[in-house]
XYZ file of C-alpha atoms in Angstrom:
92
model
C 7.785 -9.582 -3.230
C 10.484 -6.760 -3.673
C 10.285 -4.109 -0.943
C 11.328 -1.246 -2.315
C 13.427 1.436 -0.965
C 13.602 3.580 -3.784
C 10.357 4.912 -6.439
C 10.425 3.214 -9.918
C 7.379 3.406 -12.178
C 5.259 0.772 -12.046
C 5.056 -0.176 -15.736
C 1.216 -1.432 -16.481
C -2.009 -0.085 -17.248
C -3.607 -1.942 -14.797
C -2.007 -2.532 -11.243
C -2.944 -5.286 -8.754
C -2.987 -2.866 -5.820
C -3.460 -4.028 -1.648
C -4.006 -2.097 0.998
C -2.816 -3.501 4.465
C -4.893 -1.334 7.131
C -6.970 -0.894 10.794
C -9.760 0.987 10.946
C -8.369 3.042 12.855
C -6.082 4.226 10.472
C -5.682 7.863 9.600
C -2.893 7.558 6.744
C -4.958 4.171 5.511
C -7.988 6.897 5.444
C -5.682 9.399 3.342
C -4.472 6.505 0.602
C -8.296 5.325 0.086
C -9.111 8.695 -0.805
C -6.512 8.732 -2.987
C -7.309 5.524 -4.755
C -10.710 6.866 -5.657
C -9.834 10.602 -6.741
C -7.369 8.917 -9.108
C -9.986 5.507 -9.761
C -7.289 2.680 -8.896
C -9.007 -0.092 -7.813
C -7.428 -1.884 -4.356
C -8.348 -4.514 -2.466
C -8.399 -4.094 1.823
C -7.154 -6.274 4.272
C -7.571 -5.402 7.809
C -4.241 -6.546 9.634
C -6.291 -6.259 13.106
C -9.265 -9.073 11.492
C -7.838 -11.220 8.891
C -5.936 -13.957 10.212
C -1.745 -13.470 9.252
C -1.849 -10.645 7.408
C -0.257 -8.648 10.835
C 2.460 -11.091 10.678
C 2.840 -10.356 6.799
C 2.995 -6.304 7.378
C 4.906 -7.193 10.650
C 7.978 -8.975 7.267
C 7.869 -6.692 5.206
C 8.341 -3.364 7.877
C 11.272 -4.877 9.644
C 8.686 -6.032 12.305
C 6.480 -3.124 13.151
C 3.209 -2.781 12.811
C 3.144 -0.117 9.649
C -0.325 0.516 8.306
C -1.092 1.846 5.432
C 1.515 -0.718 3.989
C 1.082 -1.008 -0.311
C 1.577 -3.682 -2.529
C 1.590 -2.673 -6.094
C 2.188 -5.388 -7.975
C 5.524 -6.904 -6.566
C 6.585 -3.737 -4.975
C 5.603 -3.259 -1.149
C 5.587 0.369 0.527
C 5.598 1.302 4.201
C 3.700 4.386 4.950
C 4.057 5.749 1.962
C 3.775 9.286 0.769
C 1.612 10.691 -1.705
C 3.989 11.462 -3.961
C 5.203 8.130 -3.660
C 2.012 6.750 -4.746
C 1.622 8.832 -7.497
C 4.854 8.239 -8.936
C 4.695 4.281 -8.391
C 1.013 4.499 -10.082
C 2.748 6.554 -13.264
C -0.019 9.477 -12.213
C 3.291 12.148 -11.568
């Protein structure tokens, strides 16, 4: 999977979105609201309850357990701002 440091819009009509989160994460709740407002379907993986998920996030986030970590197709976004999500999902 490609880890993005720059933003480039995803060129597909139905992106595959997965959010790695925890139940206590405020930024995760914000991202969920954004996805719901925009009608974006997504899968959610709780990194504290899903074996291997925390390790995957740590691999993408330079050894840190950062949530939300969101994958959109093959792009990885570590705790993205709403503006970055909008650009990646073509919602600007």
